[in-house]
Amino acid sequence: MGWREQKKAETRATLSWAALQLSVERGFDTIKVEDIARASGVSPRTFNNYFSSKGEAIVARHLDRLLRVAEMLRERPAEPLWDAIAQSLLPQFEPDTAAAALPIPDAAQWAAGVRMMLTEPALQGELLRAGAVAEAEIAAAVAERTGTDLNQDLYPHLVASLVVAATNTVMAHHLRTNSSVPVERLLADALARIAAGLPTP
């Protein structure tokens, strides 16, 4: 990735994180594009160059993570599929520079705010759209790794659906239980259970 592309990626991540943080702290309905732009140090016009709505901006972080999974799957060496998926997915939950620039406040209040924000119909629709886009890309990467036919075989689509579902379920579980266990550890456990065939606990 060249310098210009890297700068664009950083701006996109910063805008998305600012939209998320402001929505959690103030409420989704109360914030405006101008607020997000100001918190990110850019103009509203710059925001509109990246996103069509604040809902799209919030969900962009989740979508970008999942799209990077597909990219990394294509770059992984030959290894068992679920090992490759774990090595591609888990790094996406490491802290990034955009999040570090706008630190998370009190963890319990943050979790409560995220739960409330996720009830917004506009965000639910954006999350569904993002999931569908990510599943398509992950399925294509899985088909390439496994030599299956993306258009004819169920397998790559089933695997992609499981990856996205596991990610969403772990994040929801983390919020629901106020778990002190990091998301990446919960996700590693979920992937291990799937790889083992989801045996009864």
XYZ file of C-alpha atoms in Angstrom:
201
model
C 0.000 0.000 0.000
C 1.427 3.374 -1.027
C 1.588 6.476 1.159
C -1.559 8.002 -0.346
C -3.575 4.814 0.101
C -2.288 4.437 3.654
C -3.329 7.995 4.467
C -6.820 7.381 3.077
C -7.133 4.188 5.111
C -6.107 6.039 8.272
C -8.609 8.832 7.624
C -11.378 6.307 6.999
C -10.543 4.464 10.235
C -10.399 7.693 12.238
C -13.774 8.858 10.923
C -15.349 5.494 11.651
C -13.975 5.370 15.193
C -15.079 8.941 15.906
C -18.593 8.143 14.661
C -18.727 5.108 16.929
C -17.403 6.872 19.998
C -19.638 9.921 19.632
C -22.712 7.725 19.056
C -21.989 5.723 22.181
C -21.315 8.788 24.314
C -24.079 11.101 23.056
C -26.615 8.838 21.343
C -26.865 7.928 17.673
C -29.728 10.316 16.925
C -28.039 13.361 18.449
C -24.783 13.420 16.525
C -24.309 14.958 13.089
C -21.793 14.516 10.312
C -20.312 17.859 11.343
C -19.619 16.489 14.842
C -17.828 13.443 13.459
C -15.779 15.530 11.057
C -14.791 17.979 13.803
C -13.693 15.168 16.138
C -11.590 13.729 13.301
C -9.982 17.022 12.347
C -11.447 17.092 8.824
C -14.253 18.872 6.987
C -17.795 17.503 6.512
C -16.990 17.357 2.804
C -14.121 14.986 3.553
C -16.489 12.817 5.600
C -18.860 12.636 2.620
C -15.978 11.536 0.402
C -15.701 8.386 2.531
C -19.215 7.641 3.781
C -22.798 8.301 2.774
C -24.137 8.283 6.351
C -23.050 8.124 9.977
C -24.431 4.572 10.169
C -22.180 3.482 7.315
C -19.234 5.160 9.047
C -19.844 3.286 12.302
C -20.181 -0.107 10.644
C -17.146 0.493 8.406
C -14.744 -0.645 11.131
C -16.508 -3.994 11.351
C -16.668 -4.374 7.583
C -13.008 -3.479 7.086
C -11.947 -6.048 9.670
C -13.826 -8.800 7.888
C -12.583 -7.760 4.452
C -9.014 -7.943 5.781
C -9.742 -11.540 6.795
C -10.370 -12.388 3.146
C -7.176 -10.578 2.118
C -5.074 -12.417 4.686
C -6.622 -15.778 3.815
C -5.356 -15.312 0.278
C -1.859 -14.587 1.585
C -1.579 -17.401 4.149
C 0.679 -20.372 3.370
C -0.673 -23.892 2.942
C -2.111 -24.988 6.315
C -5.373 -26.399 7.709
C -8.250 -24.103 6.754
C -9.437 -23.228 10.254
C -5.865 -22.495 11.338
C -5.606 -20.085 8.413
C -8.929 -18.496 9.356
C -7.843 -18.035 12.982
C -4.524 -16.504 11.897
C -6.409 -14.157 9.570
C -9.262 -13.164 11.889
C -7.732 -12.783 15.345
C -5.219 -10.029 14.425
C -8.138 -7.855 13.293
C -9.081 -7.308 16.929
C -5.742 -5.888 17.989
C -5.809 -2.165 18.937
C -5.309 0.227 16.023
C -4.020 3.782 15.822
C -7.468 5.293 15.248
C -8.816 3.726 18.440
C -5.725 4.749 20.377
C -6.250 8.368 19.347
C -9.747 8.350 20.892
C -9.461 6.140 23.985
C -12.434 4.220 25.381
C -13.918 5.653 28.602
C -15.328 3.566 31.479
C -15.721 0.005 30.178
C -19.151 -0.649 31.728
C -20.602 2.619 30.441
C -19.053 1.957 27.044
C -20.627 -1.506 26.814
C -24.023 -0.131 27.836
C -23.754 2.604 25.225
C -22.783 0.175 22.479
C -25.706 -2.097 23.357
C -28.109 0.833 23.149
C -26.589 2.077 19.903
C -26.920 -1.341 18.261
C -30.704 -1.239 18.707
C -30.871 1.538 16.102
C -32.674 0.178 12.997
C -30.356 2.121 10.677
C -27.324 0.411 12.186
C -28.931 -3.011 12.095
C -29.513 -2.590 8.380
C -25.927 -1.444 7.822
C -24.604 -4.422 9.793
C -26.606 -6.837 7.654
C -25.310 -5.215 4.487
C -21.733 -5.293 5.735
C -22.085 -8.949 6.713
C -23.297 -9.874 3.250
C -20.408 -8.031 1.573
C -17.866 -9.644 3.889
C -19.321 -13.133 3.492
C -19.012 -12.893 -0.281
C -15.335 -11.929 -0.069
C -14.479 -14.540 2.553
C -16.311 -17.224 0.561
C -14.262 -16.341 -2.522
C -11.030 -16.622 -0.520
C -12.112 -19.966 0.966
C -12.985 -21.282 -2.491
C -9.508 -20.366 -3.717
C -7.828 -22.125 -0.768
C -9.938 -25.266 -0.982
C -10.301 -25.628 -4.751
C -14.091 -25.491 -4.486
C -16.412 -23.798 -6.968
C -17.687 -20.493 -5.640
C -20.767 -20.618 -7.876
C -21.667 -24.283 -7.466
C -20.420 -25.497 -4.085
C -22.038 -24.884 -0.711
C -18.826 -25.289 1.280
C -17.110 -21.893 0.828
C -20.338 -20.028 1.539
C -21.025 -22.137 4.626
C -17.538 -21.475 5.991
C -17.840 -17.734 5.310
C -21.221 -17.628 7.056
C -19.739 -19.376 10.086
C -16.841 -16.924 10.266
C -19.126 -13.888 10.173
C -21.647 -15.480 12.545
C -18.916 -16.440 15.024
C -17.561 -12.888 14.981
C -20.980 -11.317 15.524
C -21.927 -13.826 18.227
C -18.698 -13.336 20.157
C -19.028 -9.559 20.057
C -22.647 -9.755 21.224
C -21.687 -12.202 23.981
C -18.883 -9.919 25.117
C -21.299 -6.995 25.405
C -24.125 -9.023 26.954
C -21.977 -10.514 29.713
C -19.633 -7.547 30.254
C -16.893 -10.141 29.939
C -13.395 -9.252 31.086
C -12.019 -11.812 28.632
C -10.654 -10.053 25.527
C -12.724 -10.464 22.371
C -9.840 -12.124 20.540
C -9.623 -14.873 23.188
C -13.365 -15.493 23.013
C -13.120 -15.574 19.235
C -10.210 -18.020 19.314
C -12.316 -20.309 21.510
C -15.295 -19.999 19.150
C -13.184 -20.873 16.104
C -11.639 -23.841 17.904
C -15.100 -25.154 18.757
C -16.239 -24.789 15.149
C -13.107 -26.518 13.870
C -13.814 -29.390 16.279
C -17.350 -29.767 14.929
C -19.112 -27.911 17.762
C -19.125 -30.832 20.233
C -21.664 -30.630 23.045
C -20.093 -28.909 26.096
